[in-house]
Backbone as JSON, one array per atom type, in Angstrom:
{
  "sequence": "XXXXXXXXXXXXXXXXXXXXXXXXXXXXXXXXXXXXXXXXXXXXXXXXXXXXXXXXXXXXXXXXXXXXXXXXXXXXXXXXXXXXXXXXXXXXXXXXXXXXXXXXXXXXXXXXXXXXXXXXXXXXXXXXXXXXXXXXXXXXXXXXXXXXXXXXXXXXXX",
  "N": [[190.77, 103.36, 112.95], [189.47, 101.96, 114.5], [188.84, 99.85, 112.46], [191.31, 98.98, 112.0], [192.05, 97.76, 114.22], [190.19, 95.74, 114.42], [191.16, 94.24, 111.98], [193.38, 93.41, 113.26], [192.7, 91.84, 115.16], [191.28, 89.87, 113.78], [193.66, 88.83, 111.91], [195.06, 87.86, 113.92], [193.42, 85.87, 115.27], [192.85, 84.04, 112.94], [195.51, 82.95, 112.55], [194.79, 80.6, 114.74], [193.41, 78.71, 114.06], [193.51, 75.37, 112.51], [193.28, 74.87, 109.82], [193.94, 77.41, 108.45], [195.94, 78.84, 106.21], [196.64, 76.64, 105.08], [196.25, 74.77, 102.07], [192.84, 74.28, 100.66], [191.33, 71.15, 100.9], [190.83, 69.15, 98.06], [187.69, 67.9, 96.58], [184.81, 66.1, 95.53], [181.44, 65.83, 95.16], [177.94, 65.35, 94.84], [175.06, 67.01, 93.38], [171.64, 67.55, 94.63], [170.18, 66.86, 92.47], [171.73, 65.1, 91.15], [173.97, 65.81, 89.73], [177.58, 66.12, 89.42], [179.86, 67.86, 91.32], [182.12, 70.04, 92.6], [185.36, 71.23, 94.35], [187.24, 71.86, 92.61], [186.1, 73.03, 90.23], [185.62, 75.53, 90.99], [188.04, 76.8, 90.91], [190.57, 79.49, 91.14], [188.73, 81.13, 91.9], [187.22, 83.15, 94.52], [186.12, 81.29, 97.6], [183.35, 80.7, 99.64], [182.79, 78.12, 101.67], [180.12, 76.3, 102.63], [179.17, 74.51, 105.27], [176.45, 72.69, 106.2], [173.06, 71.81, 107.54], [169.71, 70.95, 106.52], [167.94, 71.12, 108.86], [169.29, 72.52, 110.85], [168.87, 75.26, 112.84], [170.57, 77.23, 113.36], [172.24, 77.23, 111.02], [170.29, 78.16, 109.32], [170.04, 81.08, 110.37], [172.5, 81.95, 109.63], [172.82, 81.66, 107.04], [171.48, 84.08, 105.63], [173.31, 86.03, 105.88], [175.51, 85.09, 104.74], [174.74, 85.12, 102.15], [174.15, 87.7, 101.61], [177.03, 88.94, 102.02], [177.81, 87.78, 99.78], [176.66, 88.83, 97.68], [177.31, 91.64, 97.93], [179.94, 91.44, 97.36], [179.74, 90.62, 94.89], [181.06, 91.56, 92.22], [183.38, 90.35, 92.6], [183.38, 87.98, 91.86], [183.21, 85.86, 93.9], [182.04, 82.83, 95.15], [179.44, 81.15, 96.85], [179.61, 77.82, 98.14], [177.91, 75.55, 99.22], [177.83, 72.53, 101.31], [175.62, 70.12, 102.17], [175.25, 67.6, 105.18], [174.68, 64.7, 107.34], [172.02, 64.98, 107.16], [168.48, 64.43, 107.72], [166.34, 61.71, 106.9], [165.01, 61.84, 103.44], [165.24, 64.69, 103.04], [165.55, 67.27, 101.4], [167.99, 69.35, 100.56], [168.82, 71.13, 98.47], [166.39, 72.23, 97.31], [165.24, 73.22, 99.72], [167.32, 75.49, 99.83], [166.59, 77.22, 97.99], [164.0, 77.66, 98.75], [164.39, 79.27, 100.76], [165.27, 81.6, 99.61], [167.75, 81.77, 98.51], [170.33, 81.34, 95.85], [172.41, 79.89, 95.68], [174.58, 77.01, 95.15], [174.22, 73.65, 96.61], [175.91, 70.73, 97.84], [175.2, 67.34, 98.32], [175.12, 64.57, 100.68], [177.48, 65.24, 102.12], [179.07, 63.89, 104.36], [181.64, 62.55, 104.02], [183.23, 64.56, 103.17], [183.06, 66.67, 104.95], [184.23, 65.49, 107.06], [186.97, 65.2, 106.03], [187.45, 67.84, 106.18], [187.61, 68.41, 108.81], [185.17, 69.06, 110.06], [183.01, 69.18, 112.76], [180.39, 70.03, 113.36], [177.33, 71.8, 112.66], [176.57, 75.19, 112.17], [179.55, 75.37, 109.68], [181.62, 77.11, 108.47], [184.14, 77.99, 105.69], [186.32, 80.12, 104.7], [187.9, 80.83, 101.6], [190.57, 81.58, 99.44], [191.4, 82.87, 96.12], [193.57, 81.36, 95.34], [193.38, 78.98, 96.62], [193.82, 78.81, 99.18], [192.8, 78.43, 102.92], [191.7, 80.88, 104.42], [190.02, 81.55, 107.03], [188.38, 80.2, 109.29], [185.1, 79.26, 110.35], [182.72, 78.59, 113.11], [180.2, 79.74, 113.86], [177.21, 81.16, 114.32], [176.92, 83.81, 114.46], [175.67, 86.58, 113.14], [176.47, 89.35, 113.33], [179.23, 89.41, 113.44], [182.26, 90.55, 112.98], [184.36, 89.55, 111.86], [183.38, 87.92, 109.58], [182.87, 89.63, 107.15], [185.33, 90.84, 107.0], [186.9, 88.39, 106.43], [185.96, 87.8, 104.09], [186.48, 90.11, 102.58], [189.46, 89.59, 102.43], [189.79, 87.26, 100.93], [188.91, 88.03, 98.31], [190.62, 89.68, 97.46], [192.86, 89.95, 94.88]],
  "CA": [[191.46, 103.13, 114.23], [188.44, 100.55, 114.76], [189.22, 98.9, 111.4], [192.71, 98.3, 112.13], [191.95, 96.7, 115.48], [189.5, 94.53, 113.99], [191.91, 93.38, 111.04], [194.59, 92.71, 114.11], [191.93, 90.54, 115.61], [191.11, 89.0, 112.54], [194.68, 88.47, 111.74], [195.56, 87.04, 114.94], [192.57, 84.63, 115.11], [193.35, 83.12, 111.55], [196.27, 81.86, 113.18], [194.42, 79.9, 115.71], [192.53, 77.69, 113.2], [194.35, 74.55, 112.0], [193.35, 75.09, 108.46], [194.29, 78.92, 108.32], [197.3, 78.82, 105.65], [196.79, 75.37, 104.09], [195.3, 74.49, 100.6], [191.56, 73.69, 100.84], [191.39, 69.66, 100.22], [189.88, 68.8, 96.95], [186.79, 67.16, 96.88], [183.77, 65.84, 94.71], [180.27, 64.99, 95.67], [176.93, 65.53, 93.88], [173.74, 67.91, 94.01], [170.48, 67.02, 94.9], [169.66, 66.08, 91.01], [172.69, 63.93, 90.78], [175.07, 66.25, 89.14], [178.86, 66.19, 89.81], [180.38, 69.41, 91.69], [183.61, 70.01, 92.85], [186.34, 72.38, 94.55], [188.31, 72.1, 91.39], [185.23, 73.94, 89.21], [185.69, 76.85, 91.4], [189.2, 77.29, 90.86], [190.62, 80.85, 90.83], [187.61, 81.92, 92.58], [187.17, 83.38, 96.02], [184.81, 80.65, 97.64], [182.86, 80.38, 100.84], [182.43, 77.05, 101.83], [179.5, 76.3, 103.82], [178.65, 73.05, 105.73], [175.14, 72.86, 107.03], [171.98, 70.9, 107.36], [168.22, 71.52, 106.66], [167.13, 71.04, 110.21], [170.09, 73.24, 111.77], [168.43, 76.59, 112.88], [172.01, 78.29, 113.2], [172.62, 77.54, 109.9], [169.15, 79.2, 108.67], [170.33, 82.35, 110.68], [173.62, 82.46, 109.15], [172.94, 81.84, 105.7], [171.2, 85.09, 105.21], [174.62, 87.09, 106.01], [176.78, 84.61, 103.63], [174.15, 85.74, 100.74], [174.28, 89.39, 101.78], [178.25, 89.12, 101.57], [178.15, 87.46, 98.21], [175.88, 89.91, 96.77], [177.94, 92.92, 98.43], [181.27, 91.44, 96.41], [179.66, 89.82, 93.55], [181.86, 91.67, 91.37], [184.66, 89.99, 92.5], [183.23, 86.68, 91.52], [182.96, 85.18, 94.68], [180.92, 82.0, 95.02], [179.39, 80.27, 97.95], [179.54, 76.67, 97.92], [177.5, 74.64, 100.22], [177.76, 71.16, 101.51], [174.66, 69.57, 103.07], [175.49, 66.59, 105.75], [174.07, 64.56, 108.66], [170.68, 65.08, 106.89], [167.22, 63.66, 107.88], [165.61, 60.75, 105.77], [163.99, 62.48, 102.93], [165.6, 65.97, 103.23], [166.0, 67.9, 100.05], [168.77, 70.54, 100.64], [168.74, 72.09, 97.53], [164.91, 72.8, 97.61], [165.44, 74.21, 101.03], [168.04, 76.66, 99.9], [165.65, 77.78, 97.04], [162.68, 77.9, 99.41], [164.65, 80.28, 101.63], [165.21, 82.82, 98.99], [169.03, 82.04, 98.04], [170.52, 80.64, 94.78], [173.6, 79.05, 95.67], [174.37, 75.21, 95.15], [174.52, 72.85, 97.74], [176.07, 69.35, 97.36], [174.67, 66.5, 99.39], [175.74, 63.54, 101.27], [178.8, 65.28, 102.45], [179.91, 63.33, 105.45], [183.09, 62.36, 104.0], [184.17, 65.94, 102.94], [183.07, 67.48, 106.43], [185.16, 64.56, 108.14], [188.02, 65.49, 105.58], [187.72, 69.32, 106.64], [187.52, 68.19, 110.32], [183.87, 69.6, 110.48], [182.22, 68.53, 113.71], [179.05, 70.5, 113.78], [176.9, 72.87, 111.72], [177.36, 75.5, 110.53], [181.23, 75.43, 109.71], [182.1, 77.82, 107.02], [185.37, 78.21, 105.37], [186.87, 81.41, 103.52], [188.96, 80.34, 100.37], [191.29, 82.72, 98.64], [191.45, 82.16, 94.56], [194.8, 80.59, 95.51], [192.98, 77.89, 97.44], [194.33, 78.97, 100.72], [191.9, 78.63, 103.46], [192.08, 81.89, 105.27], [189.49, 81.53, 108.04], [187.3, 79.03, 109.72], [183.98, 79.88, 111.75], [181.75, 77.31, 113.65], [179.39, 80.49, 114.62], [176.33, 81.74, 113.36], [176.94, 85.09, 114.89], [175.97, 87.38, 111.95], [177.08, 90.43, 113.71], [180.73, 89.01, 113.88], [182.92, 91.6, 111.96], [185.22, 88.65, 111.03], [183.05, 87.28, 108.41], [183.21, 90.4, 106.33], [186.94, 90.65, 107.05], [187.44, 87.3, 105.77], [185.37, 88.02, 102.59], [187.46, 91.13, 101.92], [190.52, 89.03, 102.36], [189.64, 86.22, 99.92], [188.36, 88.45, 97.49], [191.67, 90.19, 96.97], [193.51, 89.65, 93.62]],
  "C": [[190.81, 101.59, 114.49], [188.73, 99.63, 113.79], [190.39, 98.07, 111.49], [192.81, 97.52, 113.34], [191.42, 95.48, 115.03], [190.35, 93.76, 112.96], [193.01, 92.68, 111.86], [193.97, 91.57, 114.57], [191.81, 89.45, 115.09], [192.37, 88.24, 112.26], [195.05, 87.39, 112.76], [194.63, 85.79, 115.1], [192.74, 83.75, 114.09], [194.47, 82.29, 112.12], [195.84, 80.77, 114.23], [193.65, 78.51, 115.14], [193.64, 76.74, 112.57], [194.57, 74.56, 110.64], [193.91, 76.48, 107.8], [195.6, 78.62, 107.65], [197.58, 77.73, 104.98], [195.77, 75.48, 102.94], [193.95, 73.78, 101.22], [191.6, 72.14, 100.25], [190.42, 69.53, 99.27], [188.89, 67.82, 97.29], [185.88, 66.8, 95.7], [182.61, 65.19, 95.25], [179.12, 65.44, 94.38], [175.76, 66.5, 94.38], [172.86, 66.92, 94.08], [169.83, 66.18, 93.67], [170.65, 65.43, 90.64], [173.81, 64.64, 89.72], [176.34, 66.45, 89.73], [179.09, 67.75, 90.1], [181.46, 69.01, 92.48], [184.33, 71.05, 93.39], [186.81, 73.14, 93.31], [187.36, 73.27, 90.29], [184.92, 75.24, 89.75], [187.4, 77.74, 91.58], [189.47, 78.6, 90.43], [189.33, 81.66, 91.27], [187.63, 82.08, 93.93], [185.85, 82.31, 96.39], [184.49, 80.77, 99.33], [182.25, 79.12, 100.68], [181.68, 76.99, 102.81], [178.89, 75.02, 104.3], [177.41, 73.34, 106.62], [174.14, 71.67, 106.84], [170.68, 71.65, 107.34], [167.65, 71.48, 107.9], [168.27, 71.84, 111.19], [169.45, 74.91, 111.74], [169.62, 77.62, 113.08], [172.25, 78.65, 111.84], [171.6, 78.55, 109.06], [169.59, 80.86, 109.31], [171.35, 82.69, 110.08], [173.46, 82.7, 107.5], [172.43, 83.42, 105.07], [172.4, 86.35, 105.07], [175.74, 86.48, 104.92], [176.2, 85.03, 102.29], [174.4, 87.19, 100.65], [175.92, 89.7, 101.37], [178.48, 88.73, 100.06], [177.74, 88.42, 97.44], [176.83, 91.37, 97.0], [179.33, 92.79, 97.4], [181.02, 90.6, 95.18], [180.66, 90.02, 92.46], [183.25, 91.03, 91.17], [184.57, 88.5, 92.04], [183.32, 85.76, 92.45], [181.81, 84.16, 94.83], [180.76, 81.35, 96.47], [178.88, 79.05, 97.44], [179.13, 75.84, 99.15], [177.36, 73.17, 100.33], [176.96, 70.71, 102.52], [175.26, 68.15, 103.64], [174.83, 66.12, 106.77], [172.43, 65.03, 108.5], [169.6, 64.02, 107.53], [167.01, 62.82, 106.81], [164.79, 61.64, 105.08], [164.25, 64.03, 102.55], [166.1, 66.27, 101.81], [166.59, 69.46, 100.21], [168.5, 71.65, 99.65], [167.45, 73.02, 97.55], [164.64, 73.76, 98.88], [166.01, 75.47, 100.86], [166.88, 77.76, 99.02], [164.27, 78.32, 97.96], [163.12, 79.14, 100.4], [165.19, 81.48, 100.96], [166.82, 82.74, 98.31], [169.26, 81.11, 96.69], [171.88, 79.67, 94.52], [173.46, 77.66, 95.69], [174.92, 74.76, 96.42], [174.77, 71.34, 97.32], [175.44, 68.64, 98.58], [175.44, 65.43, 99.74], [177.15, 63.9, 101.54], [179.51, 65.24, 103.76], [181.17, 63.15, 105.54], [183.93, 63.59, 103.74], [184.18, 66.74, 103.98], [184.19, 66.72, 107.12], [186.67, 64.98, 107.49], [188.53, 66.84, 106.02], [187.75, 69.23, 108.19], [186.21, 69.17, 110.79], [183.13, 68.75, 111.58], [180.7, 68.98, 113.93], [178.59, 71.54, 112.6], [176.49, 74.06, 112.39], [178.94, 75.44, 110.79], [181.3, 75.87, 108.19], [183.55, 78.06, 107.03], [185.5, 79.29, 104.35], [188.04, 80.96, 102.81], [189.42, 81.09, 99.55], [191.48, 81.69, 97.18], [192.6, 81.11, 94.49], [194.24, 78.95, 95.95], [193.28, 77.62, 98.68], [193.19, 79.12, 101.41], [192.56, 79.71, 104.44], [191.41, 81.92, 106.85], [188.26, 80.45, 107.96], [186.16, 79.57, 110.65], [182.96, 78.64, 111.71], [180.67, 78.2, 114.14], [178.3, 80.96, 113.74], [175.79, 83.28, 113.78], [176.89, 86.06, 113.58], [176.42, 88.75, 112.2], [178.61, 90.29, 113.73], [181.47, 89.52, 112.47], [183.86, 90.54, 111.13], [184.74, 88.11, 109.72], [183.2, 88.11, 107.25], [184.74, 90.44, 105.9], [187.55, 89.44, 106.16], [187.13, 87.31, 104.37], [186.3, 88.97, 101.72], [188.76, 90.67, 101.49], [190.65, 88.09, 101.04], [189.22, 86.91, 98.62], [189.69, 89.34, 96.63], [192.2, 89.54, 95.74], [194.81, 89.36, 94.02]]
}
């Protein structure tokens, strides 16, 4: 009963986000070491697209939960793709991710992509199905939010 109620709440809340049901806009950026990275490289994979900054304490709070969900559903091929933006001079986002104990890739200088996605602050996280459809957007760092795992369960479906 509780699971069904959570699913209904989740389904209702998806409709309130302007990007829900739309295809994720394509983008290409570079990593800290200058390698090109794009959403296209993750075509046909479920993706957690995480906009963040090294100075953001809320991002630091959310990232363990995102990593935990990726590990829990790793058999599905789920990927976390991070985009760092609005960084302080000299910030090294990928080094910070590794220092925090995570191995996901982060693109840098993502201001234009953040604008394209309507991101106004950090953290903002999108959950994207294999088809490229955005099913959920969150601007919260509440790691107890059941919608995070419900979104992951939805994007890993075949």
